[in-house]
PDB file of C-alpha atoms in Angstrom:
ATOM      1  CA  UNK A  43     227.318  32.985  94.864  1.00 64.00           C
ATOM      2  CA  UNK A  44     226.403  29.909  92.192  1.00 83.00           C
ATOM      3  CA  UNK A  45     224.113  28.829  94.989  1.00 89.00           C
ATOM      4  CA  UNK A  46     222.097  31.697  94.356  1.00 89.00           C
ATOM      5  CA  UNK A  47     221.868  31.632  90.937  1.00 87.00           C
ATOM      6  CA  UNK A  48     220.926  28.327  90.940  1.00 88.00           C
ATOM      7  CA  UNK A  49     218.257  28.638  93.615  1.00 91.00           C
ATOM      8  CA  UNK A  50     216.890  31.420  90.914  1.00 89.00           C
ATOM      9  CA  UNK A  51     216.840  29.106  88.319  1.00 89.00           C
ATOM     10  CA  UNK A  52     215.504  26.906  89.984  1.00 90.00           C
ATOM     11  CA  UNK A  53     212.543  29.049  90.906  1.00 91.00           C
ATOM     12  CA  UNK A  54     212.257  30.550  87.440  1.00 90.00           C
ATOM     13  CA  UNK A  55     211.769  26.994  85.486  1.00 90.00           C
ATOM     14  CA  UNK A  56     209.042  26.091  87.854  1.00 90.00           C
ATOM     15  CA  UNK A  57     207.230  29.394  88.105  1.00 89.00           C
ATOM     16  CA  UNK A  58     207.198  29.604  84.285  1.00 85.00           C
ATOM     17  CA  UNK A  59     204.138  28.677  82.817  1.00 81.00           C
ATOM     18  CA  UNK A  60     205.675  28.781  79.541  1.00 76.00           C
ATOM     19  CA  UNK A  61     207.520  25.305  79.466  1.00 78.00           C
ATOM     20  CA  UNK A  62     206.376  21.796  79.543  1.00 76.00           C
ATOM     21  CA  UNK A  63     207.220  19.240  81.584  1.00 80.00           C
ATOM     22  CA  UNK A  64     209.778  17.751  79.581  1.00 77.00           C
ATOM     23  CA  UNK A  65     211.139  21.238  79.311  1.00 84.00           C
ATOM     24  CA  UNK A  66     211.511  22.112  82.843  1.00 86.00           C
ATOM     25  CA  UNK A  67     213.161  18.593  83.546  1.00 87.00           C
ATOM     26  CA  UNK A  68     215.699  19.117  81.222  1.00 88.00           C
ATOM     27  CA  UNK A  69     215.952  23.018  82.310  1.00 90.00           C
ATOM     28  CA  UNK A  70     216.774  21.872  85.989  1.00 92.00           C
ATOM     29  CA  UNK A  71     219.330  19.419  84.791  1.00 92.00           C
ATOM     30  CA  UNK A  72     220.909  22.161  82.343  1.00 91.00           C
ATOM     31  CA  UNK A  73     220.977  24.980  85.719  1.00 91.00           C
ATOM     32  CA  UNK A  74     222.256  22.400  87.835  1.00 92.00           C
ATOM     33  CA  UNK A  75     225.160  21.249  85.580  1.00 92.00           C
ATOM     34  CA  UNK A  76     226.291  24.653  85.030  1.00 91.00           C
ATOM     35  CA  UNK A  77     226.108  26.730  88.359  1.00 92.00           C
ATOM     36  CA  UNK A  78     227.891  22.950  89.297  1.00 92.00           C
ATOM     37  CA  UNK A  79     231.303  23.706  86.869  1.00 92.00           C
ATOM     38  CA  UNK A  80     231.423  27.576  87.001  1.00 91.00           C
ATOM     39  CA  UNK A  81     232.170  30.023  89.949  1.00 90.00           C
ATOM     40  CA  UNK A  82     230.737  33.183  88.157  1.00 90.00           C
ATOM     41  CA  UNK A  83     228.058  34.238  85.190  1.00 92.00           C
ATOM     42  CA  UNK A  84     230.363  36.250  83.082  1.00 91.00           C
ATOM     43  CA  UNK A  85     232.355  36.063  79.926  1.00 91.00           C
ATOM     44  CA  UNK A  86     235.392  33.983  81.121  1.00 92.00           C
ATOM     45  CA  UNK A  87     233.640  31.579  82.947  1.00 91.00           C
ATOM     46  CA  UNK A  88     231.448  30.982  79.916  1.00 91.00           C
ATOM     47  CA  UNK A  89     233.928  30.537  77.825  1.00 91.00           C
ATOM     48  CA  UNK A  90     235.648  27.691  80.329  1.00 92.00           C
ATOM     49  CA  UNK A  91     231.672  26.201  80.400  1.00 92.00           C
ATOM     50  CA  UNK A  92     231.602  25.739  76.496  1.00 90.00           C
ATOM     51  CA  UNK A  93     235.102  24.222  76.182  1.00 90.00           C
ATOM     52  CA  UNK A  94     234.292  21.925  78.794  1.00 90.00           C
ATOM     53  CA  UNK A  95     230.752  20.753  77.231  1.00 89.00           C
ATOM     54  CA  UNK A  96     232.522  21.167  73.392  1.00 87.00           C
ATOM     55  CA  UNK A  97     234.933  18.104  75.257  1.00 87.00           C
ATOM     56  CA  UNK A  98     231.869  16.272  76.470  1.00 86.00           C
ATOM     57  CA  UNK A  99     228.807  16.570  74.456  1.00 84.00           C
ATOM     58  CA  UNK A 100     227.668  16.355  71.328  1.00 79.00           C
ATOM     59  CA  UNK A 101     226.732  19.136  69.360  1.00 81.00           C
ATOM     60  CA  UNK A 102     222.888  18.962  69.658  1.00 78.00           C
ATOM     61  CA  UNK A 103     223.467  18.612  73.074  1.00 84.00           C
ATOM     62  CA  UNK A 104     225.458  21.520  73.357  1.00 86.00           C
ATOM     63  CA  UNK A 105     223.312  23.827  71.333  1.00 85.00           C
ATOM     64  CA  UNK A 106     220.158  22.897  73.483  1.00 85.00           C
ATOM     65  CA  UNK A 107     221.962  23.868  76.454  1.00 89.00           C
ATOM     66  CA  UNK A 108     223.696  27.042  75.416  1.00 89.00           C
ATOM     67  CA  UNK A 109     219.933  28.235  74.236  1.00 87.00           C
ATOM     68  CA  UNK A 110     218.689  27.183  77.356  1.00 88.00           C
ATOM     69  CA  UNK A 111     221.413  28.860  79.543  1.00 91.00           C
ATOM     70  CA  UNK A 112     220.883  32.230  77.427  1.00 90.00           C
ATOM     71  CA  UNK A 113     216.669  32.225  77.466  1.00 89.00           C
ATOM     72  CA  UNK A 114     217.174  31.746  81.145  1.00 90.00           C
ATOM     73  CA  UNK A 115     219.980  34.467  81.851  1.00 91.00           C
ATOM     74  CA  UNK A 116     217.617  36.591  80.270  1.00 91.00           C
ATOM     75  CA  UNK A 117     214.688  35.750  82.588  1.00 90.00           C
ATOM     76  CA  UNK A 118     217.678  36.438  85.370  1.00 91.00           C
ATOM     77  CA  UNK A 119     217.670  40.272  83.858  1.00 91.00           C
ATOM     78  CA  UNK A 120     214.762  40.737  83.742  1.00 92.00           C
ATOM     79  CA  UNK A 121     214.319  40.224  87.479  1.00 91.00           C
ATOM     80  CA  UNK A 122     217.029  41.944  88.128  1.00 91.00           C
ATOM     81  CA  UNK A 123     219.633  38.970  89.944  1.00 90.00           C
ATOM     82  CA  UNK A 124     222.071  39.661  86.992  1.00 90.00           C
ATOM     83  CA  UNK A 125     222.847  42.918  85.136  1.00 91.00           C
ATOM     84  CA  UNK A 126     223.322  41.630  81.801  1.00 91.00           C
ATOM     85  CA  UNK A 127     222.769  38.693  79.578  1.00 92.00           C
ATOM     86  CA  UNK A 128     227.088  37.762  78.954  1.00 91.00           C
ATOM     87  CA  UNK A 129     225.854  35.133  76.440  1.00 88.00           C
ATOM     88  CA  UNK A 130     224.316  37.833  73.974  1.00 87.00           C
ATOM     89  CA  UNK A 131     228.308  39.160  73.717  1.00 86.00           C
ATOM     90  CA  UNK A 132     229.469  35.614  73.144  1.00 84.00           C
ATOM     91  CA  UNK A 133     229.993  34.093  69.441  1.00 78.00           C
ATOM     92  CA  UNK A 134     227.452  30.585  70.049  1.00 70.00           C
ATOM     93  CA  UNK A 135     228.779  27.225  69.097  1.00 69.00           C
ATOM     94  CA  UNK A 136     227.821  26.674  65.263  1.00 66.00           C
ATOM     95  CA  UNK A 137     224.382  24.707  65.347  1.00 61.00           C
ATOM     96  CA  UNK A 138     224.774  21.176  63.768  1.00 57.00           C
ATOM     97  CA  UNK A 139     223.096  20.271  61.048  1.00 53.00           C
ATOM     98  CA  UNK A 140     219.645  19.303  60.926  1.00 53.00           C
ATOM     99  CA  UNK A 141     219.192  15.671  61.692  1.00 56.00           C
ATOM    100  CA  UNK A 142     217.964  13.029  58.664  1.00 55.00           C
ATOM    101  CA  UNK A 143     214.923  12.265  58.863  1.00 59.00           C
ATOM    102  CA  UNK A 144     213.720   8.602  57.942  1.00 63.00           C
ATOM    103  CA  UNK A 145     211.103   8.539  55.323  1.00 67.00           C
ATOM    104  CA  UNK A 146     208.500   5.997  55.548  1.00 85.00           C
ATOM    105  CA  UNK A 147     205.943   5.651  53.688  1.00 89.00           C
ATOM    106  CA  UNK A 148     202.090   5.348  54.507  1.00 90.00           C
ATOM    107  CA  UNK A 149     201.590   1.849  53.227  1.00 92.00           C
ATOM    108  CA  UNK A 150     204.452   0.681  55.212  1.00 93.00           C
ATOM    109  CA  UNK A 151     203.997   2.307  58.290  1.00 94.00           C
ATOM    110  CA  UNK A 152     200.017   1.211  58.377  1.00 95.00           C
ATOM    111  CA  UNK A 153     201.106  -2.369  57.801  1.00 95.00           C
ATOM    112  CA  UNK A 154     203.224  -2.500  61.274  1.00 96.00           C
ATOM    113  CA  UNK A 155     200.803  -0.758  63.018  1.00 96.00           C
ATOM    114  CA  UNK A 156     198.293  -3.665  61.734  1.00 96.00           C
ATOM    115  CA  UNK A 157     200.538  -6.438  63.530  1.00 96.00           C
ATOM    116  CA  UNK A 158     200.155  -4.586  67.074  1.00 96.00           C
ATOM    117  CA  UNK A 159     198.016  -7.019  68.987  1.00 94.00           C
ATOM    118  CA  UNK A 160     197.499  -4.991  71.936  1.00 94.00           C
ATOM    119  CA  UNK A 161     194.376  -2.969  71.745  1.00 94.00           C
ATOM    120  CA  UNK A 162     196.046   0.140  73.281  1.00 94.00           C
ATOM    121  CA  UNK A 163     199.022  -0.096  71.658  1.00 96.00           C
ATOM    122  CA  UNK A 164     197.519  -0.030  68.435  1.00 96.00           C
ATOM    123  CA  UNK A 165     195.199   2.762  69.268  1.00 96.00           C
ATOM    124  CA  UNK A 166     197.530   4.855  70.099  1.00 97.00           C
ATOM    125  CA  UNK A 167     200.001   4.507  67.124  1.00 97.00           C
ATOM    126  CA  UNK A 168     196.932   4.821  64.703  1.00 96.00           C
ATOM    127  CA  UNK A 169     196.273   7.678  66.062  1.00 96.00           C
ATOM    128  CA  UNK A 170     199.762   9.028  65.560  1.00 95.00           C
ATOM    129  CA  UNK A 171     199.662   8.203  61.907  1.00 95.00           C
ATOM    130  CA  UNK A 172     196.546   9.773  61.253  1.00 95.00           C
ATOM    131  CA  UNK A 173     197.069  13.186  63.759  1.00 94.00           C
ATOM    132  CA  UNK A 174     200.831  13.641  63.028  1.00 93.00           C
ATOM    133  CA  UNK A 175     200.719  14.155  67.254  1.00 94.00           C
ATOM    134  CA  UNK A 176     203.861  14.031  69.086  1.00 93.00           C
ATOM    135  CA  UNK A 177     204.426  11.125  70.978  1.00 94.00           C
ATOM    136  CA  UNK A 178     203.958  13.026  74.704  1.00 92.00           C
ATOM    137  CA  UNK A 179     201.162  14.963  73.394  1.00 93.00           C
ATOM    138  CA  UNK A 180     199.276  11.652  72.436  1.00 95.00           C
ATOM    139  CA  UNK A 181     200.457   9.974  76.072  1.00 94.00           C
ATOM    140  CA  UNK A 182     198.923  13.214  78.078  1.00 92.00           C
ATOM    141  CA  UNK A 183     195.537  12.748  75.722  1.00 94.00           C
ATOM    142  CA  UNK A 184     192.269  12.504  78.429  1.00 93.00           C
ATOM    143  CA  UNK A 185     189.101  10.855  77.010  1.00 92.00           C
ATOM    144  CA  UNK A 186     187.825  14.528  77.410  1.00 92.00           C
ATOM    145  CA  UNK A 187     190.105  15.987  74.528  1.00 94.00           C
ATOM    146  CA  UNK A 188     188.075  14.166  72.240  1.00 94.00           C
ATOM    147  CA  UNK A 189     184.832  15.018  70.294  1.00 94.00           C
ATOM    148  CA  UNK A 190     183.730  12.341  68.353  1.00 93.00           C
ATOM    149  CA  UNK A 191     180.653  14.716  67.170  1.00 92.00           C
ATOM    150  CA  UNK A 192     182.531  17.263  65.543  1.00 93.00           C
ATOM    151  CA  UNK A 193     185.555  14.523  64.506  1.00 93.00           C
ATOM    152  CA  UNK A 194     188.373  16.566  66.373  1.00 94.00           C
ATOM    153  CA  UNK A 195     190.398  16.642  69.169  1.00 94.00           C
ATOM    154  CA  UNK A 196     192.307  19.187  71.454  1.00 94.00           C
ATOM    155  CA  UNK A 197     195.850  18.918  71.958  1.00 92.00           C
ATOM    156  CA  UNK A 198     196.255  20.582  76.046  1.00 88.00           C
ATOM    157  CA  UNK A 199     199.743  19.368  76.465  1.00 81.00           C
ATOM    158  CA  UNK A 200     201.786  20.844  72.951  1.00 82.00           C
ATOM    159  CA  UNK A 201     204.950  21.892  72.642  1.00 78.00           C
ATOM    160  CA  UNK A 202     205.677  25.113  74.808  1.00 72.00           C
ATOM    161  CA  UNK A 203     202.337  24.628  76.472  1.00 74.00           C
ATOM    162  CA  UNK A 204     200.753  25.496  73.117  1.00 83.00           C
ATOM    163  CA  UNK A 205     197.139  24.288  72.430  1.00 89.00           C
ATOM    164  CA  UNK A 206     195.276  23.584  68.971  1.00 92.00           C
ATOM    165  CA  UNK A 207     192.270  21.248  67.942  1.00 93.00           C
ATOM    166  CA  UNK A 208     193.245  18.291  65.270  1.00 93.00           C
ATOM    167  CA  UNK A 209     190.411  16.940  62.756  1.00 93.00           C
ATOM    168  CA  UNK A 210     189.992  13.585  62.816  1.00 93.00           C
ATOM    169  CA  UNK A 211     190.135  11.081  59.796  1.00 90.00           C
ATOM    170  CA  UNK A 212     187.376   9.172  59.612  1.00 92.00           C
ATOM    171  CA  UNK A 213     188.510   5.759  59.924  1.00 94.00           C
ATOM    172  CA  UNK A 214     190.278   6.969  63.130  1.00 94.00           C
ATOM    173  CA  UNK A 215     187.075   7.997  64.628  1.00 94.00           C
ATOM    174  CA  UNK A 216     185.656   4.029  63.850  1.00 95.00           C
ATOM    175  CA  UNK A 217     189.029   3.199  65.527  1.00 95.00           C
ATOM    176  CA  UNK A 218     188.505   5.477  68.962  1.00 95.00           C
ATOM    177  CA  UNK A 219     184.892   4.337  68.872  1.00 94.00           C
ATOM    178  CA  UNK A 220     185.935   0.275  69.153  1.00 93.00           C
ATOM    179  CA  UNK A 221     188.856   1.383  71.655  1.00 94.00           C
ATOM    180  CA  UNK A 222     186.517   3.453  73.806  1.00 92.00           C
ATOM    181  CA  UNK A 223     183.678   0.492  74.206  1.00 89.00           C
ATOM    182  CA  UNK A 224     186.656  -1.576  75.307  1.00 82.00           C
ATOM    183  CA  UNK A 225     188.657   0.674  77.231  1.00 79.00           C
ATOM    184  CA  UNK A 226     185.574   2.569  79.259  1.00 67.00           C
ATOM    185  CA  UNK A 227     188.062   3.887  82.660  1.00 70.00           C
ATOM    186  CA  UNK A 228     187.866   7.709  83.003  1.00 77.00           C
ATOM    187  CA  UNK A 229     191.295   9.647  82.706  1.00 85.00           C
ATOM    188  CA  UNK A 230     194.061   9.488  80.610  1.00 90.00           C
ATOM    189  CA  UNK A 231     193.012   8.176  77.111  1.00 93.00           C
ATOM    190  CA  UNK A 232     195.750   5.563  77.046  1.00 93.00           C
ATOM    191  CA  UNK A 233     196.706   3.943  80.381  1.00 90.00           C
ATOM    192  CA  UNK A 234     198.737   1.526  81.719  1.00 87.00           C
ATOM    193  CA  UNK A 235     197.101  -1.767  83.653  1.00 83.00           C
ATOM    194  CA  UNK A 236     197.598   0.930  87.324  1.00 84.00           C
ATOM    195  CA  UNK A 237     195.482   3.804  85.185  1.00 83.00           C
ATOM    196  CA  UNK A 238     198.225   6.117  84.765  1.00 87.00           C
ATOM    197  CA  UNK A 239     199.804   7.286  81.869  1.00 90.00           C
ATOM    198  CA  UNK A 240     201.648   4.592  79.188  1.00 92.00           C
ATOM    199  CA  UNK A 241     205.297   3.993  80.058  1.00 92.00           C
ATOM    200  CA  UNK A 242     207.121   5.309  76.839  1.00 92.00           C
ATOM    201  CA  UNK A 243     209.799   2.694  77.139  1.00 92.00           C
ATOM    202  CA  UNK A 244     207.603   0.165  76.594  1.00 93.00           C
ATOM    203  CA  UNK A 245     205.167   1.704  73.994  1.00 95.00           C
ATOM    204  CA  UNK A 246     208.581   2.728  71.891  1.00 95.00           C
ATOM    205  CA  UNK A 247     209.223  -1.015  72.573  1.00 95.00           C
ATOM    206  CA  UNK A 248     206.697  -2.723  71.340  1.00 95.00           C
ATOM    207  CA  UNK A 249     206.749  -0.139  68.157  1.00 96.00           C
ATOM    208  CA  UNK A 250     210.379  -1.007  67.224  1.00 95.00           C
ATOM    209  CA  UNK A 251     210.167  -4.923  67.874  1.00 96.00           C
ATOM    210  CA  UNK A 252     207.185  -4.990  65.442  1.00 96.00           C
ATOM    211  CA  UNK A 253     208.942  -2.741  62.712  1.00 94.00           C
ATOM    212  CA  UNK A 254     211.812  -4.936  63.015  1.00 94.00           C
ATOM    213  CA  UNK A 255     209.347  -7.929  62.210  1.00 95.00           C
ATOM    214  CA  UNK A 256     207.479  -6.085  59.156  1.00 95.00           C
ATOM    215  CA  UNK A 257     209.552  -3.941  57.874  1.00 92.00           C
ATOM    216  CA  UNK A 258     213.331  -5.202  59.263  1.00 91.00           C
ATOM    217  CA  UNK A 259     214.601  -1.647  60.139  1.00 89.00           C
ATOM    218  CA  UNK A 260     213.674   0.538  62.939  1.00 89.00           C
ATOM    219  CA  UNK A 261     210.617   2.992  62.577  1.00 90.00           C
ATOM    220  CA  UNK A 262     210.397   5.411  65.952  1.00 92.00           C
ATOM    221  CA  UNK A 263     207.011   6.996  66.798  1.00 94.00           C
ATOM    222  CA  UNK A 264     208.492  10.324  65.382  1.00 92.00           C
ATOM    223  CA  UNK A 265     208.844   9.054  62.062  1.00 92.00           C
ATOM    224  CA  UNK A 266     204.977   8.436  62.129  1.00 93.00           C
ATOM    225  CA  UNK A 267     204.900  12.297  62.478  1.00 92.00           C
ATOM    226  CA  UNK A 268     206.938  12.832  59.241  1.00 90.00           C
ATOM    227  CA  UNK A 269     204.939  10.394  57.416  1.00 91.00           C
ATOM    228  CA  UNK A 270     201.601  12.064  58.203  1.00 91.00           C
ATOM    229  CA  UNK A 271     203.040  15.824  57.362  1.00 89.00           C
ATOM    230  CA  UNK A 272     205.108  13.770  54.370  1.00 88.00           C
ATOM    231  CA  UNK A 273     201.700  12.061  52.950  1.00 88.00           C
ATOM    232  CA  UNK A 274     199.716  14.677  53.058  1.00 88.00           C
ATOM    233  CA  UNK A 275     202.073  17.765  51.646  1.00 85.00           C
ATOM    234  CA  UNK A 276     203.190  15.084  48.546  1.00 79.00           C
ATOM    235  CA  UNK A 277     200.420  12.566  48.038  1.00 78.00           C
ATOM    236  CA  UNK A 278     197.368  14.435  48.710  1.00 77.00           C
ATOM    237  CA  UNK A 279     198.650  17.843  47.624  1.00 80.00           C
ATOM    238  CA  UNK A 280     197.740  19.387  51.229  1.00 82.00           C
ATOM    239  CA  UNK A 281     199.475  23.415  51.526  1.00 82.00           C
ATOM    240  CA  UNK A 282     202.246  23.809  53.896  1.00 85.00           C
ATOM    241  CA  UNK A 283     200.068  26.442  55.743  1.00 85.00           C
ATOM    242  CA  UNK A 284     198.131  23.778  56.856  1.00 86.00           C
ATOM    243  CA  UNK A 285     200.545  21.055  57.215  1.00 85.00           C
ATOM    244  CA  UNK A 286     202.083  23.393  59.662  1.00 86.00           C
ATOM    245  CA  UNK A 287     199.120  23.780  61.590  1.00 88.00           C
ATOM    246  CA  UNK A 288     198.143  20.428  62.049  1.00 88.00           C
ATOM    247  CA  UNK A 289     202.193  19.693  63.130  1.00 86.00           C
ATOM    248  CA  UNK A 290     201.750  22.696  65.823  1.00 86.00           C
ATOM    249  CA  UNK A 291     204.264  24.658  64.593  1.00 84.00           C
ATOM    250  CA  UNK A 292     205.129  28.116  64.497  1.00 79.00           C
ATOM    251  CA  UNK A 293     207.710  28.434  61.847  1.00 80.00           C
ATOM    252  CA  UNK A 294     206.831  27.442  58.355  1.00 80.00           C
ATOM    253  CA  UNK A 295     210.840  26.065  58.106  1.00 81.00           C
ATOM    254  CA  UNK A 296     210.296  24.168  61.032  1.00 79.00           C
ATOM    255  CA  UNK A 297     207.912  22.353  58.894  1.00 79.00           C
ATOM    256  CA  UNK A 298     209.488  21.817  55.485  1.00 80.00           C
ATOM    257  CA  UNK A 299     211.879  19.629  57.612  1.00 77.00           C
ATOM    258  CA  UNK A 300     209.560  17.103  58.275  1.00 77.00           C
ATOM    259  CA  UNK A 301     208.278  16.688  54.335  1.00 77.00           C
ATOM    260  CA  UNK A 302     210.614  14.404  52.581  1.00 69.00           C
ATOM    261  CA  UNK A 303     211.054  13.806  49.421  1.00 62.00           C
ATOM    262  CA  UNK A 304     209.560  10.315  48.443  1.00 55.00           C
ATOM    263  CA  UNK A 305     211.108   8.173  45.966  1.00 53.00           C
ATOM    264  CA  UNK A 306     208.682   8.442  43.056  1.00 48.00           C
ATOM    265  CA  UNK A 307     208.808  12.520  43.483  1.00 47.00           C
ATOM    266  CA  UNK A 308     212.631  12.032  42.851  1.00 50.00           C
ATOM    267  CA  UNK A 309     212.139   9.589  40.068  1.00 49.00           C
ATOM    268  CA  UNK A 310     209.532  11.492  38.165  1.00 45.00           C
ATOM    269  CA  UNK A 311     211.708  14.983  38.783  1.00 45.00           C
ATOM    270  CA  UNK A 312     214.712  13.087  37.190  1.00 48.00           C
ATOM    271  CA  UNK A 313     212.605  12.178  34.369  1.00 50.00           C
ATOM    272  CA  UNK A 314     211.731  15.853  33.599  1.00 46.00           C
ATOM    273  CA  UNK A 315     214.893  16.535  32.081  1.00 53.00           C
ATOM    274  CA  UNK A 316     215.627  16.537  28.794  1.00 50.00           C
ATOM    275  CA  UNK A 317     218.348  16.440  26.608  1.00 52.00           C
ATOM    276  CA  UNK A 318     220.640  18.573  25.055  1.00 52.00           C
ATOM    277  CA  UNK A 319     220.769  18.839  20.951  1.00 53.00           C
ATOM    278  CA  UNK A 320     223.900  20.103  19.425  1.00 50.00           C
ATOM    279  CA  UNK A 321     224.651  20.798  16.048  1.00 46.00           C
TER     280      UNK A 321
END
């Protein structure tokens, strides 16, 4: 029977046209471990399926695959293969809290990215500090997502196969210029010596050995994405309407998590308050 279901799962995560990449890899390996441990989709058997991943997993981990189980159960009833979602009747595991994010400041995070000797890998990290991109959505960039006319780019490959154009900050655009009369292969915008796509490994590499160097803690191409939504929302008083847009998000909460309160916001906040008189 599980041999069914996961054959349908199977076929669901790569017919959808909804989910990335990244999301359908992790999809398969989510259907796979589960129609693997359980012998039926129903209430007891889930309950036996979260014990066993509450003894294994961490709780992120968890929570991704319980929501990815229950969005996919429902794409089961909609086709009909199962009559009813058994996860909507079962109490979820509590989500963990929100991770903590890093904050790192402009100044800093421009002054590792100024020790990167590599032409590409240098490019491409500039351009995550001045886009607030996500690290796969700058790898997947092609030299035709850029308009250096009109100072923008277009994001193909977003989160949940969402699009959206970025401006570009001027001294990015001299940046891209310089890379482009060096770099002058068609396809992807950043590529490895074979012309594919940069291996992450190594461009996370290179990243963390040189923050080490600079900065002597670890700063992840992620945190470049909360500096850029960070800088602009606190420094130069951008609104959180637009912060989100630039981020690609949906959800307005979504966003407040990735603008962090710097230290001299916390200093001069402290300083506001004022003292008690009494008689």
């Amino acid at each position: 029977m599980m041999t069914f279901y996961l054959e349908r799962l199977l076929a669901i995560i790569e017919q959808s046209p909804n989910y990335s990449p990244l999301t359908k890899k992790a999809y398969r390996v989510d259907a796979r471990h589960f129609c693997t441990h359980v012998e039926a989709i129903d209430i007891p058997s889930l309950h036996r399926y979260i014990t066993l991943l509450k003894q294994t997993y961490a709780p992120t981990t968890i929570s991704r695959r319980i929501h990815a189980l229950a969005t996919l159960f429902d794409a089961l009833v909609a086709e009909k293969s199962l009559s009813s979602n058994p996860l909507s009747r079962i109490k979820k595991p509590t989500r963990p809290i929100p991770k903590h994010r890093t904050a790192f400041s402009y100044t800093d995070a421009r002054r590792v990215i100024e020790t990167l000797q590599d032409e590409t890998m240098y490019t491409f990290y500039f351009l995550l500090l001045h886009t607030g991109l996500r690290f796969n959505e700058d790898r997947q960039l092609h030299r035709t997502d850029l308009d250096l006319t009109e100072r923008q780019l277009f994001v193909r490959h977003g989160k949940g196969q969402k699009t959206r154009y970025v401006p570009l900050h001027d001294e990015l655009v001299t940046v891209l210029i310089h890379y482009l009369d060096v770099q002058s292969s068609d396809g992807p915008l950043f590529q490895n010596t074979a012309g594919g796509l940069l291996d992450p490994n190594q461009a996370r590499k290179q990243l963390r050995i040189a923050t080490q160097r600079v900065l002597h803690r670890t700063l992840r191409p992620h945190d470049l994405r909360v500096t850029f939504a960070t800088t602009l929302y606190r420094e130069h008083r951008s609104d959180l309407l637009t912060v989100m847009r630039l981020l690609g998000h949906s959800d307005a909460k979504t966003t407040q998590q990735y603008i962090l309160p710097s230290s001299e916001v916390a200093r001069s906040s402290i300083n506001r308050l004022t003292p008690i008189m009494y008689s």
